Coordinates of C-alpha atoms in Angstrom, one line a residue:
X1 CA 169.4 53.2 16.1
X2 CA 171.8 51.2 17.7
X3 CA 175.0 53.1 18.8
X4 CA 177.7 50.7 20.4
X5 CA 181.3 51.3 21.9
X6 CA 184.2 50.0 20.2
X7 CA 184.8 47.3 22.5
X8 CA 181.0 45.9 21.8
X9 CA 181.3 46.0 17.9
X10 CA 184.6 43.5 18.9
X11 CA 181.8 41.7 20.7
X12 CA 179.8 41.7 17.6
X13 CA 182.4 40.8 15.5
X14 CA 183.4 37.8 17.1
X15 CA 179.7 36.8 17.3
X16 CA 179.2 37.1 13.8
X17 CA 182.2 34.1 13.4
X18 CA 179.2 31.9 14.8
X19 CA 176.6 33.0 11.6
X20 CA 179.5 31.2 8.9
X21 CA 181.2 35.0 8.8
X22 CA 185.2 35.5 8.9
X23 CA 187.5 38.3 9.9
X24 CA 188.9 38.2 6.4
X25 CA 184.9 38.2 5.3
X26 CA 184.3 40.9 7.7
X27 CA 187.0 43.3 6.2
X28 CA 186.1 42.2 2.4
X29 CA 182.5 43.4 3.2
X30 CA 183.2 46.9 5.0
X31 CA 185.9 47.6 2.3
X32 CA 183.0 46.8 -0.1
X33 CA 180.5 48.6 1.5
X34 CA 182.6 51.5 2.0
X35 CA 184.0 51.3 -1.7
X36 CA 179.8 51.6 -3.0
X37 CA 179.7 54.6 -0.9
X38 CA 181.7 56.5 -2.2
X39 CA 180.8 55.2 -5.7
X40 CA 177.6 56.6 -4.7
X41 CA 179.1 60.0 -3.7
X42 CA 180.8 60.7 -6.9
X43 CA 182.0 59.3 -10.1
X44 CA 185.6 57.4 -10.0
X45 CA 186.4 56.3 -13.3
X46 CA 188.8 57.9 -14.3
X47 CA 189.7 59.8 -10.9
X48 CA 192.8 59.8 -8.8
X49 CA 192.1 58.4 -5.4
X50 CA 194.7 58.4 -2.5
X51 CA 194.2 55.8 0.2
X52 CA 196.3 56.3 4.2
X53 CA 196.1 52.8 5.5
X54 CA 197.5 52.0 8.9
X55 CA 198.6 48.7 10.0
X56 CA 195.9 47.5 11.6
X57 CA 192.8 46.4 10.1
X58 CA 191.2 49.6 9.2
X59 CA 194.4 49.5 7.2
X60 CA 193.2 46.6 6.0
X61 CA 189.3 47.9 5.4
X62 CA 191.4 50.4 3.2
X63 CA 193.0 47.7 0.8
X64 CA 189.6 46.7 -0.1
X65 CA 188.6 49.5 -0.7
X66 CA 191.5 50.5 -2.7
X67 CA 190.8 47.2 -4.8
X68 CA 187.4 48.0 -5.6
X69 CA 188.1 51.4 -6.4
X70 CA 190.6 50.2 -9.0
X71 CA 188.2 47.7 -10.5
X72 CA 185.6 50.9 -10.6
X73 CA 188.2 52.6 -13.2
X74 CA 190.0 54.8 -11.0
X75 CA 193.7 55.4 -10.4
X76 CA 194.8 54.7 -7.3
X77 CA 197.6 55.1 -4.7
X78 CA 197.9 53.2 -1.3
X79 CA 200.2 55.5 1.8
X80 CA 201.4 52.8 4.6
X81 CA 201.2 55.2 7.5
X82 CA 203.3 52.7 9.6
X83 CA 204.8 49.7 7.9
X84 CA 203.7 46.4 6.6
X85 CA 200.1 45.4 8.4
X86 CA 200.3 43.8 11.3
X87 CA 196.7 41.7 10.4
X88 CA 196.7 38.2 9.0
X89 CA 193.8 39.7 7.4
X90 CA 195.1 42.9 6.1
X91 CA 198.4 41.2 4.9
X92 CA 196.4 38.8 2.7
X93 CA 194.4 42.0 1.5
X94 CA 197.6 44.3 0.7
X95 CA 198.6 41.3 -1.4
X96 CA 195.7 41.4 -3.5
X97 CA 196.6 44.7 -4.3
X98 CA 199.9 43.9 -4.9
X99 CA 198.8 42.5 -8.8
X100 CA 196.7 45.6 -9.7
X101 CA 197.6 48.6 -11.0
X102 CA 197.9 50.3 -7.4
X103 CA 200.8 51.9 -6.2
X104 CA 202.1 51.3 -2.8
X105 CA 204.4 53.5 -1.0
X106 CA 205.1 54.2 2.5
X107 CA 204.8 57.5 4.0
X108 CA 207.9 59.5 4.6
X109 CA 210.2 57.4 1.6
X110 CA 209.3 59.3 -1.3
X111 CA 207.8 62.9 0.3
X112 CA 208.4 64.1 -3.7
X113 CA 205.9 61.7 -4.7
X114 CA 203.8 62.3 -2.6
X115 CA 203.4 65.8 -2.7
X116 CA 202.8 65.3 -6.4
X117 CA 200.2 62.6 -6.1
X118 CA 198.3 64.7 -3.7
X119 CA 198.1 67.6 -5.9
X120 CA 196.5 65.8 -8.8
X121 CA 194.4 63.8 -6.4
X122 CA 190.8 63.8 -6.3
X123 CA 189.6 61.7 -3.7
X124 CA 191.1 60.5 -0.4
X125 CA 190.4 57.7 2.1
X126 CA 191.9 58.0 5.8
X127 CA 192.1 54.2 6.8
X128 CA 194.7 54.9 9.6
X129 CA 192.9 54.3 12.9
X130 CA 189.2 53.7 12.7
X131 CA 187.9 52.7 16.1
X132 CA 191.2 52.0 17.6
X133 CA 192.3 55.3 18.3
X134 CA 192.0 57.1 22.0
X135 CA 194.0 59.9 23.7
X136 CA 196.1 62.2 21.5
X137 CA 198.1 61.6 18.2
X138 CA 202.2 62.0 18.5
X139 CA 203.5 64.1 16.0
X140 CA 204.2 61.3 13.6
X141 CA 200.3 61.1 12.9
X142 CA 199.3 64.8 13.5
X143 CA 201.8 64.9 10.2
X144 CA 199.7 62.6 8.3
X145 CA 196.4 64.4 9.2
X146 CA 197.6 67.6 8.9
X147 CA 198.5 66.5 5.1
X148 CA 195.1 64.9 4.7
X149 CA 192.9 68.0 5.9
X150 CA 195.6 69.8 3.9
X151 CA 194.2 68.5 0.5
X152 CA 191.3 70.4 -0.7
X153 CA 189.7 67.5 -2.1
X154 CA 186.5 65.0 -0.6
X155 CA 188.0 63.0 2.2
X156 CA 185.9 59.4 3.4
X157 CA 187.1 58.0 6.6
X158 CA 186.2 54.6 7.5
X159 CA 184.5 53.9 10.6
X160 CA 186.0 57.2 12.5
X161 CA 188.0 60.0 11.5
X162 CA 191.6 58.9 12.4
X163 CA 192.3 60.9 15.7
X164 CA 188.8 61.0 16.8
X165 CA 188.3 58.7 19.7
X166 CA 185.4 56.4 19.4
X167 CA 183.8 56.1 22.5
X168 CA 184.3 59.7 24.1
X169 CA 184.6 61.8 20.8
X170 CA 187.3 63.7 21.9
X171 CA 189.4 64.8 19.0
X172 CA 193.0 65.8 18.7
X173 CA 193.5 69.6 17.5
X174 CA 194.7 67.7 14.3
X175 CA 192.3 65.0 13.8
X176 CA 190.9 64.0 9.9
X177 CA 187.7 66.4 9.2
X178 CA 186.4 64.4 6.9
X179 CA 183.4 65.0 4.5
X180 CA 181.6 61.5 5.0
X181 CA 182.6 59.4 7.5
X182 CA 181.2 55.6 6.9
X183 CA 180.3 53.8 9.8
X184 CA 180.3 49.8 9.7
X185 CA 177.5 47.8 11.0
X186 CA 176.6 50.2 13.9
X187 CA 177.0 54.0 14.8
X188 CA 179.7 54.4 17.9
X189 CA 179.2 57.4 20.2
X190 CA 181.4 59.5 17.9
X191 CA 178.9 58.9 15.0
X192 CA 176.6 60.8 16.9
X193 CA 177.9 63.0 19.5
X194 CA 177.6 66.5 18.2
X195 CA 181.5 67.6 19.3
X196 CA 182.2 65.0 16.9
X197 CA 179.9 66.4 14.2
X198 CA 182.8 69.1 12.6
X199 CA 185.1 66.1 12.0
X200 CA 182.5 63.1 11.0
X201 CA 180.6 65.2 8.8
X202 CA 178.2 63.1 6.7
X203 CA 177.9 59.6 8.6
X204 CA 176.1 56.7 6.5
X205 CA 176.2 53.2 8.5
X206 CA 177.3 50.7 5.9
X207 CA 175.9 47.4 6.2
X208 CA 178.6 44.8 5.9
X209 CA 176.5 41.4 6.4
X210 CA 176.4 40.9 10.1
X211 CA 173.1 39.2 10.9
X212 CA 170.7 40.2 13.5
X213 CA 171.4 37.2 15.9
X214 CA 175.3 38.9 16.4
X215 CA 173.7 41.6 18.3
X216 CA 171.2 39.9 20.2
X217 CA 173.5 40.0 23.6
X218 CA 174.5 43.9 22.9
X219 CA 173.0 46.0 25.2
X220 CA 173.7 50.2 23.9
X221 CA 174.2 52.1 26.8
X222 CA 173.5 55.5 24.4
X223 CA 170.7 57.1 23.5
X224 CA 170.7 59.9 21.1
X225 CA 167.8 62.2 22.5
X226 CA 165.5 64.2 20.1
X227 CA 162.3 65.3 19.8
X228 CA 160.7 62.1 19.6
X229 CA 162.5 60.7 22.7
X230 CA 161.0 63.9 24.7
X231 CA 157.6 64.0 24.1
X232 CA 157.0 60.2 24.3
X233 CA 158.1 60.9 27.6
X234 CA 155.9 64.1 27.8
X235 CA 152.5 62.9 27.3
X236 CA 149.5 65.0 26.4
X237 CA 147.4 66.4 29.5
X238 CA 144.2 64.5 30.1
X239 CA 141.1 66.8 30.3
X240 CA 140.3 64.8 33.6
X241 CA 143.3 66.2 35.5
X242 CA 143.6 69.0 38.1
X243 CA 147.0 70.9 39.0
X244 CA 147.8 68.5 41.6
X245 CA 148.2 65.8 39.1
X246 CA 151.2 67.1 37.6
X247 CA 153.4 67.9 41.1
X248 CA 154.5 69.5 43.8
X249 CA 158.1 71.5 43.1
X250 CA 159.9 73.0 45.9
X251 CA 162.5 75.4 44.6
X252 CA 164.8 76.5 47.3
X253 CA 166.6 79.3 46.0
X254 CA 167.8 83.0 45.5
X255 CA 170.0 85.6 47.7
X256 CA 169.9 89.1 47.8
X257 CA 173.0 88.7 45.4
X258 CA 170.8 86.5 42.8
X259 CA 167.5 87.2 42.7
X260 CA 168.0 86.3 39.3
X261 CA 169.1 83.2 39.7
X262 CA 165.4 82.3 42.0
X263 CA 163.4 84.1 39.1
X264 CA 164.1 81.9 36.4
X265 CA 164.4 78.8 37.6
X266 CA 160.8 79.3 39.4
X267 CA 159.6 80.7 36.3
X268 CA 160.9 77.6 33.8
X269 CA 159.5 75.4 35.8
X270 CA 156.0 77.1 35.9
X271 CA 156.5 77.1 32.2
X272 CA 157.5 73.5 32.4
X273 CA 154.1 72.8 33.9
X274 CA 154.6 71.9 37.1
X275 CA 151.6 72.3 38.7
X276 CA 152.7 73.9 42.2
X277 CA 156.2 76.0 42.2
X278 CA 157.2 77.0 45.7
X279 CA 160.2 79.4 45.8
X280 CA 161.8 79.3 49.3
X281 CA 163.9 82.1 49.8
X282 CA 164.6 84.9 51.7
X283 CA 161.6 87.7 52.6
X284 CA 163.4 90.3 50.4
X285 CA 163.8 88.0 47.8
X286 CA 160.1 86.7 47.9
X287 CA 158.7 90.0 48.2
X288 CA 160.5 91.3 44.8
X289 CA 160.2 88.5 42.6
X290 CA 156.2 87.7 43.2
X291 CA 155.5 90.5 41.0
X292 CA 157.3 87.8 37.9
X293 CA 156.1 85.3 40.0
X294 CA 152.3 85.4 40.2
X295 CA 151.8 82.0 39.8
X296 CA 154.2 80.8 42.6
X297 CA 153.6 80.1 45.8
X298 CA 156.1 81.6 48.5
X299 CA 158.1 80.3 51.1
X300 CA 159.5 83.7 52.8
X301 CA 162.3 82.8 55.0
X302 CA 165.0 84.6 57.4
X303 CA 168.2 86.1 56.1
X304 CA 171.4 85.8 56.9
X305 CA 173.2 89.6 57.5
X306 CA 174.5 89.0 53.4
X307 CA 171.1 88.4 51.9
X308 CA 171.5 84.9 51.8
X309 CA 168.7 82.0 53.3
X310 CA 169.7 81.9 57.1
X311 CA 170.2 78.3 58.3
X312 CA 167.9 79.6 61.0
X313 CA 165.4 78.4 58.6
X314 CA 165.7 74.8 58.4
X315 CA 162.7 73.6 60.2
X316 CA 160.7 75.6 57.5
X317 CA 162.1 74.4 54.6
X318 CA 162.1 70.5 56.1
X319 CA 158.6 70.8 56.8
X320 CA 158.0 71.6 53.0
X321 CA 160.2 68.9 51.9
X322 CA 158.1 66.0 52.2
X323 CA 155.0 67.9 51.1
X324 CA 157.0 67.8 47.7
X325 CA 157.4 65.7 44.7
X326 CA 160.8 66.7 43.6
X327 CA 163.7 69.8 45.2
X328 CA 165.1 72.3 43.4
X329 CA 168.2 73.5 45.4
X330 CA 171.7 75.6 45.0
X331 CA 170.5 78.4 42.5
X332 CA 171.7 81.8 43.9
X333 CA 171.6 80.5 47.5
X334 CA 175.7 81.3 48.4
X335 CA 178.0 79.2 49.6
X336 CA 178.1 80.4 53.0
X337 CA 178.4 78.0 56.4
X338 CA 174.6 78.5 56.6
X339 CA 174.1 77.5 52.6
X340 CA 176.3 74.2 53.4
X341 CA 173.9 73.3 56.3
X342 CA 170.7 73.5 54.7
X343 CA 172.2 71.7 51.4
X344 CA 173.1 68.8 53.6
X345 CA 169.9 68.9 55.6
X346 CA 168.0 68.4 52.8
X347 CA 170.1 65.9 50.8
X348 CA 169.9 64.0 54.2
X349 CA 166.0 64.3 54.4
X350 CA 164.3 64.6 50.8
X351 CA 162.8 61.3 49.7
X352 CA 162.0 62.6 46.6
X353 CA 163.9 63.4 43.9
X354 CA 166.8 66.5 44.6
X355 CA 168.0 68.6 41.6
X356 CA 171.2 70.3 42.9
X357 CA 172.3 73.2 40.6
X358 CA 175.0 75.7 40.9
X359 CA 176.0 77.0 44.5
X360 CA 174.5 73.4 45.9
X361 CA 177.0 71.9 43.8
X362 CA 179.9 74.2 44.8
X363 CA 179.0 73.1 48.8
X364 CA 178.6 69.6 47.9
X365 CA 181.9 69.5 46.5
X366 CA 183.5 70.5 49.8
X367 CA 181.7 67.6 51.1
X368 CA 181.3 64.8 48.6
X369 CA 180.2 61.9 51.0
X370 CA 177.3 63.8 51.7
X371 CA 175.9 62.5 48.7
X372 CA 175.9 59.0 50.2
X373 CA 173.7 59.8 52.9
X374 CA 171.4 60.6 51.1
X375 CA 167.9 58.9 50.9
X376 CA 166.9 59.9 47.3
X377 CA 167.3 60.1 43.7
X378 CA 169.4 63.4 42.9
X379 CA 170.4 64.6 40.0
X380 CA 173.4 67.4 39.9
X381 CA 174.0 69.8 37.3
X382 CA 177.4 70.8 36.9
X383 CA 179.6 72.8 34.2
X384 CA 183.1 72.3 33.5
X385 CA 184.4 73.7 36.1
X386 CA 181.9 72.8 39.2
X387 CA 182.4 69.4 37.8
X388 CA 186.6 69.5 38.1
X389 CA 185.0 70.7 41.8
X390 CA 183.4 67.9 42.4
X391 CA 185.9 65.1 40.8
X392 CA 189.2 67.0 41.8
X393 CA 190.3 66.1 38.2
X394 CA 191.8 69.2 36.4
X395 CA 189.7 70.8 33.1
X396 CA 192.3 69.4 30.6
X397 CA 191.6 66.2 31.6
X398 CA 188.2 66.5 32.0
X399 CA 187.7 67.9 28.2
X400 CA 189.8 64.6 26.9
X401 CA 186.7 62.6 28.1
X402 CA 184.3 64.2 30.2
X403 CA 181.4 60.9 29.4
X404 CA 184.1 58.9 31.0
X405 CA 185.2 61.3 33.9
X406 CA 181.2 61.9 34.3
X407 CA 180.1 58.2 34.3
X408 CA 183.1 57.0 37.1
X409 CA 181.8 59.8 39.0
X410 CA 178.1 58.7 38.9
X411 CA 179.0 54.9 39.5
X412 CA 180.7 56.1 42.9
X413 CA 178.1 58.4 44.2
X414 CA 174.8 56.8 42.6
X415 CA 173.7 59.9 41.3
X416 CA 172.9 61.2 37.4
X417 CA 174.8 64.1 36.4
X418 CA 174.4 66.6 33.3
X419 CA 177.5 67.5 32.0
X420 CA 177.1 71.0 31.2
X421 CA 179.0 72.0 28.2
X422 CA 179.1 73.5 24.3
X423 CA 177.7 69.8 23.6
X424 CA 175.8 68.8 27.0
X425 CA 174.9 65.1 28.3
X426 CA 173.3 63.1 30.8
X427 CA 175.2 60.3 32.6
X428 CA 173.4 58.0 35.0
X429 CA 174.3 55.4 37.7
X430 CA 173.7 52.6 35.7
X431 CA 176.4 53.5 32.9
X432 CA 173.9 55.4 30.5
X433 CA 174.7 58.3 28.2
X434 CA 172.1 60.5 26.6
X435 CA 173.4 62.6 23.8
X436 CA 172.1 65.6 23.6
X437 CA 171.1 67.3 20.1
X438 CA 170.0 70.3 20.5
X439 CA 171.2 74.2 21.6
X440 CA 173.4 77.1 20.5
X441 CA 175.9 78.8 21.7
X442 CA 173.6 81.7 22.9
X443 CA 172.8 79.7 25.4
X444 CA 176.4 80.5 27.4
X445 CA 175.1 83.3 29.2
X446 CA 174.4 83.8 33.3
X447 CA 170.9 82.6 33.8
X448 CA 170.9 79.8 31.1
X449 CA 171.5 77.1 33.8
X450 CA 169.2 78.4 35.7
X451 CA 166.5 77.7 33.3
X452 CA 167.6 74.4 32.6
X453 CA 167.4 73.5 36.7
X454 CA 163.7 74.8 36.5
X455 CA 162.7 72.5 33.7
X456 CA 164.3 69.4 35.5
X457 CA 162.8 70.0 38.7
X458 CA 159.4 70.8 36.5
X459 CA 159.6 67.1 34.8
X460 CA 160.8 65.6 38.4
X461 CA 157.8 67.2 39.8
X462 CA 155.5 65.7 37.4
X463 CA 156.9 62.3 37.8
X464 CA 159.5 61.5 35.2
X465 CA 162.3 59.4 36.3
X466 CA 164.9 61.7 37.1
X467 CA 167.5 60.7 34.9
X468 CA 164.6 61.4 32.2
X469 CA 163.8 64.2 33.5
X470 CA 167.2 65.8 32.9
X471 CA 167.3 64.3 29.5
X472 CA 164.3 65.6 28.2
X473 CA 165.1 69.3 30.2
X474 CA 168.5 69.1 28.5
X475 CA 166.9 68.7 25.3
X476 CA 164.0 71.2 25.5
X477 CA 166.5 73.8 27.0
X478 CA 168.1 73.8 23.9
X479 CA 165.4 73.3 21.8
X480 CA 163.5 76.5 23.0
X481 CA 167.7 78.1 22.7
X482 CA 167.6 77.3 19.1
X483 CA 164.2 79.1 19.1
X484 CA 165.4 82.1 20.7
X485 CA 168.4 82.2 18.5
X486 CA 166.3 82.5 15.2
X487 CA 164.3 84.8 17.0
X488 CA 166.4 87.2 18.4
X489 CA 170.0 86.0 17.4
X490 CA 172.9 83.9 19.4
X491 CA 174.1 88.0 20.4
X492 CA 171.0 89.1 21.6
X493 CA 169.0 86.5 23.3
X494 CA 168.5 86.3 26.4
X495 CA 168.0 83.6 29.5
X496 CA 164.4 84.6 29.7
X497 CA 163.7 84.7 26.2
X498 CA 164.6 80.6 26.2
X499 CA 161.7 80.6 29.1
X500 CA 158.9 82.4 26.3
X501 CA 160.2 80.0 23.1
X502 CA 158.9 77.2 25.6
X503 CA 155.5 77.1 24.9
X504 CA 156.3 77.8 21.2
X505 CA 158.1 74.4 21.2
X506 CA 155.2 72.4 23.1
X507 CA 152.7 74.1 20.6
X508 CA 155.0 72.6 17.6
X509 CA 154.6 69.1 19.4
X510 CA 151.4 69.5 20.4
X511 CA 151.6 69.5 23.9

C-alpha cells in the first residue's frame, strides 16, 4: 500500500506527463474511474444524481463524472460551489457538459431549485475540495456541507471528503461524511487514518492510468501498522535461546503515591517477554508490589519524605543503567526536584534506548534541551496534554494537526514520539508516521499508558529499533484493548485486563 501526501501525488502527476499522460487525460481518467465506481455501487439509469463541483480540478474530476453519469442513463444536476472553474482543464470539461442533458446552476442563485432537486435526489457527488483542502471551512462551505450530509441519500466524494484535510486528517465539525470516498491513484493519510474513518467511510483506490515508473522517485513516509507489520517484527522464539537473549529492561518507576503506575508497566513488559524486568523504586514500593511481581527483579531504593525515589539514589540506578538494554523511566516517579535530577541523569548517561512516559515527560518539559544531551535513542510518550507541555503549543492547535505538531517536534529534538490519543501514532526523527489501527475507547482509563510504556520498553529490551518498538507496542496495546473490550466491555475493563488479553493475542499469531 502506498499512502502519499498531497504534495507527492502533484509529484506523481507531473511525472506521469513524461509516460504520454495529460492533466486533461489525468482528470478524464479519475472522473471515469470514479463514475464505474459508483456504477458499481448502485444502479443509475434512471436515478437523479446531484454533483457539488468546486472550481478547482476536483471540480473538474466532477464534470467527468457528471458526463459519464449522464451517458449511464441518469439525470443529473451539476452545483458550482464557487464560480466558473478556474482550470484549463476543468473549463474544457464543464463545456462538454454544457451539450448534454445536465443542468448547471450555481449555488446560492436558485436556493428554490435546489431545495427541490435535493429532495428527489438519489445520489450525490461532493467534488468541492479533494486534496486541496487544509485548516477549517468559512461558513460559505460549512453551508454547502451541512446541505450535503443533510440529504439522506448515498454520498461519493472524490479523492477526500471536502473539509477533511489530506495530510493530517483533521476534519472540520462540518466536513462531508461520505459513504464511499474514492481515492485516485494512491491512498493519502486521510484514506487511512482512523479519525478520518467516520467521514471517508468506504475508500476504494481507483486506478486512473498512472504507470508504475511515475512513482518510482516517491518515497511514503506512512505506514499503516497491523498485525502483519507486528509480528514480522516479532519473530518466533528459537528453542536455542535462554532469557538473556531477549533483554535486559530497567524500569525505573513508582511512588508511594503510584504504586500502580510501577505494577503495570513491570508487569506488561514481563508479559511482553522481556527476559529480565528490573523495577527500581522505592523500598516501600518494592516490598508491596513483588507479591504481583514474582518474576521481577528489584532495585529497592531510598525515599524521599513523600514516597517518592530520593535523588540520593543515583549512583544505584547509574550503575544499573549500563547493565541494561533499554530504560523505562517517568511512570509514577513525581515530579519533584529529586524526580527532575534523576530524569536528567539518566537521559545524560543511558546509551541504550530510554522510554520516557508520564511524570519523565512532565520534568522534561521544564527542561527541553535536556533532550539534546542525550547520548541515546529515546522514545517519549505523551498525551494531549503532556505533549502541549512539551511543545508550548495550546490543545486547539494541537488537535488541528497533531502528525504535523508531533513530527516538527521530533525533527528538533531527534527523538520518536507516540502521540497518545483516541486514534494514537508514532512519529520519528526521520519524518515517519505509523498509523495506528487498533484500540477502543476503554482504553482511556489511569493505568492504560502505563501498560503501553511496559510493552515499548519490553520490545526495546529485546532489540527492536525503538521507533519499532513503539509501533508495534502501540499496536498490541490496542490490540489486546480490543480483546478486553469483547471480553469484559469498554465500561468494565480494566488496565490489567489489557495485560492478560496479551498472551491471548500472541497465541492468535502464534507467537
Amino acid at each position: 500500500m502506498l499512502i502519499v501526501t498531497s504534495q507527492q501525488m502533484k509529484t506523481i502527476e507531473s511525472n506521469a506527463l513524461n509516460y504520454s499522460l495529460s492533466y486533461e487525460r489525468l482528470m478524464e481518467n479519475a472522473g471515469s474511474a470514479a463514475a464505474a465506481v459508483i456504477r458499481r455501487t448502485m444502479e443509475v439509469d434512471g436515478r437523479f444524481a446531484t454533483i457539488f463541483c468546486g472550481r478547482g480540478n476536483n471540480g473538474g474530476d466532477g464534470f467527468v463524472v457528471a458526463r459519464k453519469l449522464c451517458e449511464a442513463g441518469a439525470n443529473v444536476a451539476v452545483v458550482l460551489t464557487d464560480g466558473e472553474p478556474r482550470t484549463e482543464e476543468a473549463k474544457a470539461m464543464l463545456r462538454l457538459i454544457g451539450v448534454m442533458e445536465v443542468a448547471v446552476v450555481e449555488y446560492g442563485d436558485d436556493p428554490q431549485y435546489l431545495a427541490e432537486r435535493l429532495a428527489e435526489t438519489d445520489l450525490l457527488v461532493d467534488a468541492v475540495y479533494g486534496t486541496g483542502f487544509h485548516g477549517e471551512l468559512d461558513e460559505r462551505h460549512r453551508d454547502i456541507c451541512r446541505l450535503i450530509n443533510g440529504v439522506e441519500v448515498e454520498t461519493f466524494a472524490l479523492d477526500i471528503p471536502s473539509g477533511v484535510s489530506a495530510n493530517s486528517g483533521f476534519a472540520d465539525a462540518c466536513a462531508v461524511r461520505a459513504d464511499v470516498t474514492i481515492v485516485f491513484d494512491s491512498d493519502k493519510p486521510a484514506s487511512v487514518m482512523p479519525c478520518a474513518q467516520k467521514y471517508c467511510g468506504k475508500v476504494v483506490v481507483a486506478d486512473i492510468g498512472i504507470p508504475p515508473e511515475a512513482h518510482a522517485d516517491i518515497i511514503s513516509n506512512y505506514t499503516l501498522v497491523d498485525g502483519g507489520f507486528v509480528f514480522d517484527r516479532l519473530p518466533m522464539r528459537m528453542r536455542e535461546s535462554h532469557k538473556g537473549d531477549y533483554g535486559r529492561l530497567l524500569n525505573i518507576a513508582g511512588s508511594q503515591k503510584y504504586m500502580g503506575a510501577a505494577t503495570l508497566s513491570s508487569l506488561a513488559a514481563l508479559r511482553a517477554g522481556a527476559g529480565y524486568v528490573t523495577l527500581a523504586s522505592t523500598k516501600e514500593v518494592c516490598r508491596t508490589t513483588l507479591p504481583m511481581l514474582l518474576e521481577a527483579v528489584m532495585l529497592p531504593l531510598r525515599q524521599t519524605p513523600d514516597g517518592s525515589i530520593s535523588a540520593q539514589s543515583i549512583d544505584e540506578i547509574l550503575a544499573a543503567v549500563p547493565k541494561s538494554d533499554a530504560v523505562l523511566i517517568g511512570n509514577g516517579i513525581g515530579t519533584g526536584e529529586d524526580a527532575c535530577r534523576i530524569v536528567y541523569e539518566v537521559i545524560r548517561a543511558a546509551k541504550c534506548p530510554l522510554i520516557i512516559d508520564a511524570d519523565g515527560i512532565n520534568v522534561v518539559s521544564r527542561n527541553i534541551d535536556i533532550l539534546k544531551e542525550a547520548n541515546c535513542k529515546i522514545v517519549l510518550t505523551p498525551h494531549i496534554g503532556e505533549l502541549s507541555r512539551l511543545t508550548t503549543l495550546p490543545i486547539p492547535q494541537l488537535k488541528q494537526d497533531i502528525t504535523g505538531c508531533g513530527l516538527n517536534f521530533v525533527k528538533e529534538y531527534g527523538v520518536t514520539v507516540v502521540l497518545k490519543d483516541a486514534y494514537t501514532c508514532t512519529v520519528t526523527a526521520a519524518g515517519h508516521v505509523y498509523i495506528n489501527t487498533t484500540g477502543n475507547a476503554g482504553l482511556a482509563r489511569a493505568g492504560s499508558g502505563d501498560v503501553l510504556a511496559g510493552l515499548i520498553g519490553a520490545f526495546a529490551a529485546q532489540g527492536r529499533e525503538p521507533e519499532l518498538a513503539a509501533a508495534c507496542g502501540v499496536w498490541l496495546h490496542g490490540m489486546a484493548g480490543d480483546y478486553a473490550a469483547e471480553e469484559f466491555s469498554q465500561y468494565g475493563m480494566l488496565p490489567r485486563d489489557v495485560i492478560d488479553m496479551l498472551p491471548r493475542v500472541f497465541c492468535d499469531h502464534e507467537r
